[in-house]
C-alpha cells in the first residue's frame, strides 16, 4: 500500500488495559450478492454465455456445459496466444467447465440431475433442439419447478424466422441499426464487434434477475424468451414512434446527429481525434463561446437542437477550425474549464493508459494458470457493500467435469461408463 493512503496506526493499549479481541479480528469478507445462485450455461457464441458471465461476476456459481468434441467456438474465435484463445479467457471467467453430450441418454440424465439443483439454465440452441432431446421446459420444470430457463436465440421461440440461424450481425441489420449507421452517401455500416450479442447479454442477465425476483414471490420458475433482434430495437430509441406518428425515417448522418449540433469528431493539430457532444442547450452555448463564435448563440435557430442540426455545416466549421489550431491536451483542458463535453477517441492502447479508467479500475489483472498475468475488463459496475469479483479466467475445456459430477454422487465406475457411452 502507498504510505500516503495508509490509515494511521491505532494507539497501543494502556499497560493496564487488555486488548480488545474483537478489534484484532479481520473484517469478514462480504458475501457476493448472487452467492448461492447456480447457473448452467449451455450456450455458445456470444449473447447467452456473456449473460452467464455477468451473473458469475457477482457470485453466481456458473457451470459451463460444452460438447465433448465441439467446445464453445469462442475458444478459437479471434487471436490466440500459445494456442490458447484469448476471447474465451474473458467469456469463460468465473465458470467451471464440464463436457456433456446432451443428445445421449447418459448426457441427458446428468443434465437433469444438475438441473434439479440449479436456479438458472441459459441455452441458445435453435427452437425445438432441447425438446428433441427430451430436455424441454416440460422435462426440466418437472425435476425443478423453481428453475428459470433463459432461451437466447436470434429470432425468438415463435414466428416465421424462429428456426433460422441467427447471429448478432443479423440483429444489427434487421433492427434498423445498420440503416442509420455510416455516412449519408455511404452504405449501411455494421459494427466490427459483437454489439447486438452484448446488448442481448445485458438484457438476458436483467431478464434472469427479474424472473428470480418473481420466483421469490411465487415459488415457481419460468421461461425467458430472448430474441437478439429485440434488445437492439429497444436501444435505437423512438424510431418506431417517430415513423408511426410522423412518417419520419431517420437517415444516415455519419457522426452528426439530427437532434443537435455541433456533434462530431474533430482532429487536433497533433493528429488526435476528439469527440464533442452538445445534447444540452447550455453545453452548446458554452462550446460556441469557447471557440470564439458567441454571436451564433443569438441566432434564432440556435435555441433548439433540431435548429442547430440544420446548421451543422456552419457549427462544425467553427468548432473544427478552432480545434485544428490546437493540440489535444490544450483542447481538452479548455473544454474542461468551460464545462463543455469532449473526449478523446481512444483505441485499446489509449484505454489501458486512460487515467479515468484507471481510477475506476475498469481494467484489472487476473492470474491465469495457462497464460500467467492477463488484463481484461473488470466487472461491469461497482457495489459499495457486496462487490463483484473475477475469481479466475476461462478454464480449459472440461477441466472440472470430474469434480462437478462427483458433487452429484457420480463415482469412478459411473464416470467410466458415461465416458464409454460418449456422454462425456
GROMACS .gro file of C-alpha atoms in nm:
model
  424
    1UNK     CA    1   0.000   0.000   0.000
    2UNK     CA    2   0.120   0.352  -0.076
    3UNK     CA    3   0.209   0.513   0.258
    4UNK     CA    4   0.019   0.829   0.163
    5UNK     CA    5  -0.301   0.627   0.160
    6UNK     CA    6  -0.236   0.416   0.469
    7UNK     CA    7  -0.462   0.459   0.770
    8UNK     CA    8  -0.293   0.598   1.082
    9UNK     CA    9  -0.177   0.335   1.326
   10UNK     CA   10  -0.413   0.259   1.612
   11UNK     CA   11  -0.285   0.371   1.954
   12UNK     CA   12  -0.130   0.098   2.164
   13UNK     CA   13  -0.343  -0.012   2.463
   14UNK     CA   14  -0.254   0.127   2.803
   15UNK     CA   15  -0.048  -0.118   3.013
   16UNK     CA   16  -0.343  -0.190   3.243
   17UNK     CA   17  -0.585  -0.241   2.952
   18UNK     CA   18  -0.646  -0.584   2.799
   19UNK     CA   19  -0.651  -0.577   2.417
   20UNK     CA   20  -0.997  -0.594   2.269
   21UNK     CA   21  -1.022  -0.939   2.099
   22UNK     CA   22  -1.285  -0.810   1.857
   23UNK     CA   23  -1.053  -0.534   1.739
   24UNK     CA   24  -0.796  -0.792   1.626
   25UNK     CA   25  -1.048  -0.992   1.420
   26UNK     CA   26  -1.029  -0.921   1.046
   27UNK     CA   27  -1.347  -0.791   0.888
   28UNK     CA   28  -1.545  -1.074   0.729
   29UNK     CA   29  -1.535  -1.097   0.351
   30UNK     CA   30  -1.861  -0.964   0.203
   31UNK     CA   31  -2.088  -1.231   0.063
   32UNK     CA   32  -2.136  -1.182  -0.311
   33UNK     CA   33  -2.492  -1.072  -0.397
   34UNK     CA   34  -2.560  -1.378  -0.616
   35UNK     CA   35  -2.391  -1.627  -0.384
   36UNK     CA   36  -2.597  -1.946  -0.380
   37UNK     CA   37  -2.742  -1.896  -0.730
   38UNK     CA   38  -2.642  -2.188  -0.954
   39UNK     CA   39  -2.637  -2.132  -1.332
   40UNK     CA   40  -2.593  -2.395  -1.604
   41UNK     CA   41  -2.451  -2.231  -1.916
   42UNK     CA   42  -2.533  -2.448  -2.219
   43UNK     CA   43  -2.496  -2.163  -2.469
   44UNK     CA   44  -2.229  -2.066  -2.723
   45UNK     CA   45  -2.125  -1.757  -2.919
   46UNK     CA   46  -2.187  -1.496  -2.752
   47UNK     CA   47  -2.503  -1.350  -2.603
   48UNK     CA   48  -2.601  -1.647  -2.388
   49UNK     CA   49  -2.254  -1.717  -2.247
   50UNK     CA   50  -2.189  -1.349  -2.174
   51UNK     CA   51  -2.513  -1.323  -1.977
   52UNK     CA   52  -2.392  -1.612  -1.762
   53UNK     CA   53  -2.054  -1.441  -1.723
   54UNK     CA   54  -2.226  -1.128  -1.590
   55UNK     CA   55  -2.409  -1.340  -1.331
   56UNK     CA   56  -2.088  -1.519  -1.235
   57UNK     CA   57  -1.908  -1.189  -1.183
   58UNK     CA   58  -2.137  -1.117  -0.890
   59UNK     CA   59  -2.111  -1.453  -0.720
   60UNK     CA   60  -2.334  -1.696  -0.907
   61UNK     CA   61  -2.189  -2.044  -0.940
   62UNK     CA   62  -2.174  -2.096  -1.315
   63UNK     CA   63  -2.115  -2.439  -1.468
   64UNK     CA   64  -2.028  -2.421  -1.837
   65UNK     CA   65  -2.153  -2.730  -2.023
   66UNK     CA   66  -1.977  -2.797  -2.356
   67UNK     CA   67  -1.990  -3.078  -2.607
   68UNK     CA   68  -1.703  -3.326  -2.556
   69UNK     CA   69  -1.574  -3.281  -2.912
   70UNK     CA   70  -1.721  -2.943  -3.014
   71UNK     CA   71  -1.638  -2.689  -2.744
   72UNK     CA   72  -1.774  -2.336  -2.740
   73UNK     CA   73  -1.640  -2.179  -3.064
   74UNK     CA   74  -1.532  -1.872  -2.868
   75UNK     CA   75  -1.232  -2.079  -2.756
   76UNK     CA   76  -1.099  -2.048  -3.110
   77UNK     CA   77  -1.250  -1.712  -3.203
   78UNK     CA   78  -1.005  -1.430  -3.268
   79UNK     CA   79  -0.638  -1.411  -3.167
   80UNK     CA   80  -0.474  -1.677  -2.952
   81UNK     CA   81  -0.152  -1.699  -2.753
   82UNK     CA   82   0.035  -2.029  -2.726
   83UNK     CA   83  -0.271  -2.198  -2.873
   84UNK     CA   84  -0.498  -2.057  -2.602
   85UNK     CA   85  -0.793  -1.848  -2.727
   86UNK     CA   86  -0.796  -1.509  -2.558
   87UNK     CA   87  -1.166  -1.428  -2.608
   88UNK     CA   88  -1.253  -1.739  -2.408
   89UNK     CA   89  -1.046  -1.613  -2.114
   90UNK     CA   90  -1.289  -1.322  -2.086
   91UNK     CA   91  -1.612  -1.502  -2.177
   92UNK     CA   92  -1.535  -1.808  -1.964
   93UNK     CA   93  -1.425  -1.629  -1.648
   94UNK     CA   94  -1.578  -1.738  -1.317
   95UNK     CA   95  -1.714  -2.057  -1.478
   96UNK     CA   96  -1.638  -2.420  -1.403
   97UNK     CA   97  -1.623  -2.620  -1.725
   98UNK     CA   98  -1.759  -2.968  -1.788
   99UNK     CA   99  -1.825  -3.173  -2.100
  100UNK     CA  100  -2.159  -3.337  -2.170
  101UNK     CA  101  -2.323  -3.466  -2.489
  102UNK     CA  102  -2.688  -3.379  -2.427
  103UNK     CA  103  -2.803  -3.587  -2.722
  104UNK     CA  104  -2.703  -3.912  -2.547
  105UNK     CA  105  -2.914  -4.083  -2.280
  106UNK     CA  106  -2.631  -4.053  -2.030
  107UNK     CA  107  -2.578  -3.684  -2.103
  108UNK     CA  108  -2.949  -3.616  -2.075
  109UNK     CA  109  -2.963  -3.794  -1.738
  110UNK     CA  110  -2.668  -3.598  -1.599
  111UNK     CA  111  -2.816  -3.266  -1.712
  112UNK     CA  112  -3.147  -3.342  -1.544
  113UNK     CA  113  -2.958  -3.425  -1.223
  114UNK     CA  114  -2.773  -3.094  -1.250
  115UNK     CA  115  -3.096  -2.909  -1.329
  116UNK     CA  116  -3.264  -3.046  -1.020
  117UNK     CA  117  -3.033  -2.833  -0.806
  118UNK     CA  118  -2.991  -2.534  -1.041
  119UNK     CA  119  -3.158  -2.195  -1.037
  120UNK     CA  120  -3.097  -2.094  -1.397
  121UNK     CA  121  -3.023  -2.260  -1.731
  122UNK     CA  122  -2.904  -2.046  -2.022
  123UNK     CA  123  -2.928  -2.206  -2.368
  124UNK     CA  124  -2.918  -2.087  -2.728
  125UNK     CA  125  -2.999  -2.392  -2.936
  126UNK     CA  126  -3.240  -2.349  -3.224
  127UNK     CA  127  -3.600  -2.379  -3.105
  128UNK     CA  128  -3.701  -2.742  -3.074
  129UNK     CA  129  -3.350  -2.879  -3.012
  130UNK     CA  130  -3.385  -2.931  -2.636
  131UNK     CA  131  -3.731  -3.080  -2.697
  132UNK     CA  132  -3.579  -3.324  -2.949
  133UNK     CA  133  -3.351  -3.447  -2.669
  134UNK     CA  134  -3.643  -3.469  -2.420
  135UNK     CA  135  -3.491  -3.176  -2.231
  136UNK     CA  136  -3.760  -2.917  -2.296
  137UNK     CA  137  -3.932  -2.700  -2.039
  138UNK     CA  138  -4.177  -2.975  -1.951
  139UNK     CA  139  -3.898  -3.214  -1.851
  140UNK     CA  140  -3.677  -2.952  -1.685
  141UNK     CA  141  -3.953  -2.794  -1.478
  142UNK     CA  142  -4.071  -3.139  -1.374
  143UNK     CA  143  -3.740  -3.205  -1.195
  144UNK     CA  144  -3.719  -2.847  -1.067
  145UNK     CA  145  -4.031  -2.625  -1.064
  146UNK     CA  146  -3.820  -2.333  -0.937
  147UNK     CA  147  -3.592  -2.334  -1.242
  148UNK     CA  148  -3.556  -2.030  -1.469
  149UNK     CA  149  -3.482  -2.130  -1.831
  150UNK     CA  150  -3.333  -1.848  -2.039
  151UNK     CA  151  -3.365  -1.924  -2.411
  152UNK     CA  152  -3.149  -1.688  -2.619
  153UNK     CA  153  -3.193  -1.712  -2.996
  154UNK     CA  154  -3.161  -1.484  -3.295
  155UNK     CA  155  -3.535  -1.454  -3.361
  156UNK     CA  156  -3.714  -1.592  -3.054
  157UNK     CA  157  -3.909  -1.911  -2.997
  158UNK     CA  158  -4.204  -1.832  -3.227
  159UNK     CA  159  -4.264  -1.673  -3.566
  160UNK     CA  160  -4.166  -1.749  -3.926
  161UNK     CA  161  -3.794  -1.688  -3.863
  162UNK     CA  162  -3.769  -1.880  -3.536
  163UNK     CA  163  -3.579  -2.178  -3.675
  164UNK     CA  164  -3.337  -1.974  -3.888
  165UNK     CA  165  -2.971  -1.949  -3.790
  166UNK     CA  166  -2.938  -1.622  -3.604
  167UNK     CA  167  -2.633  -1.413  -3.514
  168UNK     CA  168  -2.581  -1.064  -3.379
  169UNK     CA  169  -2.491  -0.934  -3.723
  170UNK     CA  170  -2.840  -1.017  -3.846
  171UNK     CA  171  -2.991  -0.834  -3.549
  172UNK     CA  172  -2.780  -0.527  -3.625
  173UNK     CA  173  -2.915  -0.540  -3.980
  174UNK     CA  174  -3.281  -0.620  -3.909
  175UNK     CA  175  -3.330  -0.384  -3.614
  176UNK     CA  176  -3.252  -0.070  -3.812
  177UNK     CA  177  -2.911  -0.010  -3.654
  178UNK     CA  178  -2.711  -0.059  -3.975
  179UNK     CA  179  -2.955   0.156  -4.172
  180UNK     CA  180  -2.877   0.464  -3.961
  181UNK     CA  181  -2.504   0.394  -3.919
  182UNK     CA  182  -2.248   0.528  -4.165
  183UNK     CA  183  -2.201   0.836  -4.381
  184UNK     CA  184  -2.502   0.985  -4.558
  185UNK     CA  185  -2.368   0.893  -4.903
  186UNK     CA  186  -2.219   0.560  -4.794
  187UNK     CA  187  -2.352   0.208  -4.737
  188UNK     CA  188  -2.521   0.086  -4.419
  189UNK     CA  189  -2.248   0.002  -4.170
  190UNK     CA  190  -2.212  -0.292  -3.931
  191UNK     CA  191  -2.007  -0.267  -3.610
  192UNK     CA  192  -1.671  -0.452  -3.604
  193UNK     CA  193  -1.755  -0.627  -3.276
  194UNK     CA  194  -2.043  -0.817  -3.117
  195UNK     CA  195  -2.269  -0.523  -3.039
  196UNK     CA  196  -2.608  -0.694  -3.067
  197UNK     CA  197  -2.483  -1.001  -2.879
  198UNK     CA  198  -2.352  -0.784  -2.596
  199UNK     CA  199  -2.674  -0.583  -2.569
  200UNK     CA  200  -2.871  -0.909  -2.567
  201UNK     CA  201  -2.643  -1.049  -2.296
  202UNK     CA  202  -2.709  -0.750  -2.072
  203UNK     CA  203  -3.081  -0.784  -2.141
  204UNK     CA  204  -3.075  -1.156  -2.065
  205UNK     CA  205  -2.898  -1.105  -1.733
  206UNK     CA  206  -3.162  -0.846  -1.644
  207UNK     CA  207  -3.441  -1.083  -1.752
  208UNK     CA  208  -3.298  -1.366  -1.542
  209UNK     CA  209  -3.276  -1.145  -1.234
  210UNK     CA  210  -3.635  -1.030  -1.296
  211UNK     CA  211  -3.752  -1.393  -1.317
  212UNK     CA  212  -3.561  -1.484  -1.000
  213UNK     CA  213  -3.721  -1.193  -0.818
  214UNK     CA  214  -4.061  -1.310  -0.937
  215UNK     CA  215  -3.980  -1.662  -0.816
  216UNK     CA  216  -3.913  -1.524  -0.469
  217UNK     CA  217  -4.282  -1.429  -0.457
  218UNK     CA  218  -4.444  -1.719  -0.640
  219UNK     CA  219  -4.205  -2.006  -0.566
  220UNK     CA  220  -4.205  -2.104  -0.934
  221UNK     CA  221  -3.960  -2.051  -1.217
  222UNK     CA  222  -4.045  -1.961  -1.576
  223UNK     CA  223  -3.908  -1.938  -1.930
  224UNK     CA  224  -3.724  -1.630  -2.057
  225UNK     CA  225  -3.761  -1.593  -2.435
  226UNK     CA  226  -3.486  -1.356  -2.551
  227UNK     CA  227  -3.466  -1.276  -2.923
  228UNK     CA  228  -3.140  -1.099  -3.008
  229UNK     CA  229  -3.322  -0.882  -3.263
  230UNK     CA  230  -3.531  -0.717  -2.989
  231UNK     CA  231  -3.283  -0.551  -2.747
  232UNK     CA  232  -3.117  -0.379  -3.044
  233UNK     CA  233  -3.456  -0.246  -3.147
  234UNK     CA  234  -3.505  -0.108  -2.796
  235UNK     CA  235  -3.172   0.074  -2.774
  236UNK     CA  236  -3.237   0.250  -3.105
  237UNK     CA  237  -3.483   0.474  -2.923
  238UNK     CA  238  -3.808   0.624  -3.054
  239UNK     CA  239  -3.765   0.544  -3.423
  240UNK     CA  240  -4.085   0.334  -3.445
  241UNK     CA  241  -4.278   0.608  -3.263
  242UNK     CA  242  -4.142   0.876  -3.497
  243UNK     CA  243  -4.244   0.674  -3.800
  244UNK     CA  244  -4.584   0.582  -3.655
  245UNK     CA  245  -4.677   0.939  -3.571
  246UNK     CA  246  -4.487   1.144  -3.830
  247UNK     CA  247  -4.384   0.906  -4.108
  248UNK     CA  248  -4.025   1.006  -4.028
  249UNK     CA  249  -3.743   0.764  -4.116
  250UNK     CA  250  -3.411   0.850  -3.953
  251UNK     CA  251  -3.137   0.884  -4.219
  252UNK     CA  252  -2.767   0.806  -4.202
  253UNK     CA  253  -2.579   1.116  -4.088
  254UNK     CA  254  -2.229   0.986  -4.014
  255UNK     CA  255  -2.104   1.127  -3.683
  256UNK     CA  256  -2.363   1.402  -3.687
  257UNK     CA  257  -2.700   1.392  -3.516
  258UNK     CA  258  -3.038   1.504  -3.644
  259UNK     CA  259  -3.124   1.614  -3.289
  260UNK     CA  260  -2.842   1.853  -3.201
  261UNK     CA  261  -2.521   2.017  -3.319
  262UNK     CA  262  -2.230   2.055  -3.302
  263UNK     CA  263  -2.189   1.681  -3.257
  264UNK     CA  264  -1.899   1.529  -3.446
  265UNK     CA  265  -1.538   1.419  -3.439
  266UNK     CA  266  -1.266   1.676  -3.489
  267UNK     CA  267  -0.892   1.642  -3.549
  268UNK     CA  268  -0.641   1.837  -3.341
  269UNK     CA  269  -0.313   1.994  -3.451
  270UNK     CA  270  -0.116   1.698  -3.311
  271UNK     CA  271  -0.326   1.446  -3.504
  272UNK     CA  272  -0.559   1.324  -3.229
  273UNK     CA  273  -0.931   1.285  -3.289
  274UNK     CA  274  -1.175   1.421  -3.031
  275UNK     CA  275  -1.550   1.379  -2.995
  276UNK     CA  276  -1.771   1.674  -2.898
  277UNK     CA  277  -2.132   1.645  -2.784
  278UNK     CA  278  -2.381   1.927  -2.720
  279UNK     CA  279  -2.701   1.744  -2.634
  280UNK     CA  280  -2.780   2.011  -2.373
  281UNK     CA  281  -2.852   2.368  -2.484
  282UNK     CA  282  -2.624   2.513  -2.216
  283UNK     CA  283  -2.333   2.299  -2.336
  284UNK     CA  284  -2.386   2.410  -2.696
  285UNK     CA  285  -2.372   2.773  -2.586
  286UNK     CA  286  -2.052   2.717  -2.387
  287UNK     CA  287  -1.883   2.548  -2.682
  288UNK     CA  288  -1.958   2.832  -2.922
  289UNK     CA  289  -1.835   3.093  -2.676
  290UNK     CA  290  -1.521   2.885  -2.617
  291UNK     CA  291  -1.437   2.867  -2.988
  292UNK     CA  292  -1.487   3.242  -3.033
  293UNK     CA  293  -1.827   3.242  -3.205
  294UNK     CA  294  -2.063   3.379  -2.936
  295UNK     CA  295  -2.271   3.560  -3.198
  296UNK     CA  296  -2.409   3.225  -3.316
  297UNK     CA  297  -2.575   3.170  -2.978
  298UNK     CA  298  -2.803   3.466  -3.051
  299UNK     CA  299  -2.926   3.326  -3.381
  300UNK     CA  300  -3.297   3.229  -3.366
  301UNK     CA  301  -3.223   2.877  -3.489
  302UNK     CA  302  -2.965   2.815  -3.217
  303UNK     CA  303  -3.228   2.779  -2.945
  304UNK     CA  304  -3.324   2.420  -3.033
  305UNK     CA  305  -3.123   2.107  -3.101
  306UNK     CA  306  -3.307   2.050  -3.430
  307UNK     CA  307  -3.237   2.406  -3.536
  308UNK     CA  308  -2.868   2.368  -3.464
  309UNK     CA  309  -2.863   2.038  -3.655
  310UNK     CA  310  -2.993   2.217  -3.964
  311UNK     CA  311  -2.689   2.447  -3.941
  312UNK     CA  312  -2.438   2.172  -3.870
  313UNK     CA  313  -2.204   2.278  -4.153
  314UNK     CA  314  -2.155   2.622  -4.002
  315UNK     CA  315  -2.120   2.493  -3.646
  316UNK     CA  316  -1.881   2.214  -3.745
  317UNK     CA  317  -1.663   2.461  -3.929
  318UNK     CA  318  -1.643   2.689  -3.625
  319UNK     CA  319  -1.558   2.410  -3.383
  320UNK     CA  320  -1.338   2.215  -3.623
  321UNK     CA  321  -1.125   2.514  -3.722
  322UNK     CA  322  -1.068   2.613  -3.359
  323UNK     CA  323  -0.970   2.258  -3.259
  324UNK     CA  324  -0.743   2.212  -3.562
  325UNK     CA  325  -0.525   2.503  -3.442
  326UNK     CA  326  -0.454   2.342  -3.103
  327UNK     CA  327  -0.303   2.025  -2.959
  328UNK     CA  328  -0.535   1.772  -2.798
  329UNK     CA  329  -0.423   1.840  -2.440
  330UNK     CA  330  -0.489   2.213  -2.483
  331UNK     CA  331  -0.833   2.149  -2.632
  332UNK     CA  332  -0.939   1.908  -2.359
  333UNK     CA  333  -0.818   2.143  -2.086
  334UNK     CA  334  -1.004   2.436  -2.242
  335UNK     CA  335  -1.326   2.235  -2.272
  336UNK     CA  336  -1.292   2.124  -1.911
  337UNK     CA  337  -1.252   2.482  -1.789
  338UNK     CA  338  -1.557   2.581  -1.993
  339UNK     CA  339  -1.755   2.287  -1.855
  340UNK     CA  340  -1.819   2.163  -2.208
  341UNK     CA  341  -1.828   1.799  -2.317
  342UNK     CA  342  -1.530   1.648  -2.501
  343UNK     CA  343  -1.350   1.314  -2.502
  344UNK     CA  344  -1.055   1.164  -2.686
  345UNK     CA  345  -1.125   0.892  -2.938
  346UNK     CA  346  -0.926   0.613  -2.780
  347UNK     CA  347  -0.805   0.289  -2.926
  348UNK     CA  348  -0.743   0.000  -2.688
  349UNK     CA  349  -0.387   0.121  -2.618
  350UNK     CA  350  -0.525   0.453  -2.501
  351UNK     CA  351  -0.795   0.285  -2.292
  352UNK     CA  352  -0.536   0.093  -2.092
  353UNK     CA  353  -0.350   0.418  -2.016
  354UNK     CA  354  -0.653   0.641  -1.957
  355UNK     CA  355  -0.646   0.791  -1.606
  356UNK     CA  356  -1.024   0.777  -1.564
  357UNK     CA  357  -1.041   0.407  -1.646
  358UNK     CA  358  -0.751   0.357  -1.406
  359UNK     CA  359  -0.932   0.544  -1.131
  360UNK     CA  360  -1.240   0.330  -1.179
  361UNK     CA  361  -1.041   0.007  -1.201
  362UNK     CA  362  -1.212  -0.070  -1.531
  363UNK     CA  363  -0.922  -0.289  -1.646
  364UNK     CA  364  -0.793  -0.542  -1.397
  365UNK     CA  365  -0.522  -0.807  -1.374
  366UNK     CA  366  -0.617  -1.173  -1.339
  367UNK     CA  367  -0.379  -1.459  -1.264
  368UNK     CA  368  -0.434  -1.741  -1.513
  369UNK     CA  369  -0.298  -2.096  -1.493
  370UNK     CA  370  -0.224  -2.106  -1.867
  371UNK     CA  371  -0.109  -1.754  -1.951
  372UNK     CA  372   0.010  -1.603  -1.623
  373UNK     CA  373  -0.097  -1.245  -1.550
  374UNK     CA  374  -0.353  -1.118  -1.800
  375UNK     CA  375  -0.551  -0.794  -1.822
  376UNK     CA  376  -0.920  -0.773  -1.905
  377UNK     CA  377  -1.230  -0.565  -1.837
  378UNK     CA  378  -1.333  -0.566  -1.473
  379UNK     CA  379  -1.685  -0.643  -1.351
  380UNK     CA  380  -1.947  -0.419  -1.506
  381UNK     CA  381  -2.032  -0.197  -1.209
  382UNK     CA  382  -1.931  -0.127  -0.851
  383UNK     CA  383  -2.144  -0.219  -0.547
  384UNK     CA  384  -2.047  -0.049  -0.221
  385UNK     CA  385  -2.128  -0.340   0.012
  386UNK     CA  386  -2.120  -0.661  -0.194
  387UNK     CA  387  -1.884  -0.605  -0.488
  388UNK     CA  388  -1.834  -0.848  -0.771
  389UNK     CA  389  -1.502  -1.015  -0.847
  390UNK     CA  390  -1.315  -1.210  -1.113
  391UNK     CA  391  -1.209  -1.526  -0.937
  392UNK     CA  392  -1.048  -1.690  -1.240
  393UNK     CA  393  -1.029  -1.654  -1.617
  394UNK     CA  394  -1.175  -1.904  -1.867
  395UNK     CA  395  -1.078  -2.260  -1.774
  396UNK     CA  396  -0.958  -2.536  -2.010
  397UNK     CA  397  -1.221  -2.745  -2.191
  398UNK     CA  398  -1.380  -2.991  -1.948
  399UNK     CA  399  -1.138  -2.908  -1.667
  400UNK     CA  400  -1.399  -2.950  -1.391
  401UNK     CA  401  -1.601  -3.242  -1.525
  402UNK     CA  402  -1.495  -3.498  -1.265
  403UNK     CA  403  -1.524  -3.255  -0.972
  404UNK     CA  404  -1.874  -3.134  -1.070
  405UNK     CA  405  -2.002  -3.485  -1.137
  406UNK     CA  406  -1.857  -3.605  -0.809
  407UNK     CA  407  -2.078  -3.347  -0.637
  408UNK     CA  408  -2.375  -3.529  -0.794
  409UNK     CA  409  -2.257  -3.853  -0.635
  410UNK     CA  410  -2.119  -3.993  -0.960
  411UNK     CA  411  -1.832  -4.221  -0.871
  412UNK     CA  412  -1.545  -4.363  -1.074
  413UNK     CA  413  -1.740  -4.658  -1.216
  414UNK     CA  414  -2.036  -4.448  -1.336
  415UNK     CA  415  -1.794  -4.190  -1.473
  416UNK     CA  416  -1.618  -4.458  -1.673
  417UNK     CA  417  -1.950  -4.584  -1.811
  418UNK     CA  418  -2.052  -4.233  -1.913
  419UNK     CA  419  -1.723  -4.188  -2.096
  420UNK     CA  420  -1.753  -4.524  -2.271
  421UNK     CA  421  -2.104  -4.432  -2.387
  422UNK     CA  422  -1.989  -4.097  -2.529
  423UNK     CA  423  -2.180  -3.885  -2.278
  424UNK     CA  424  -1.867  -3.703  -2.157
   0.00000   0.00000   0.00000
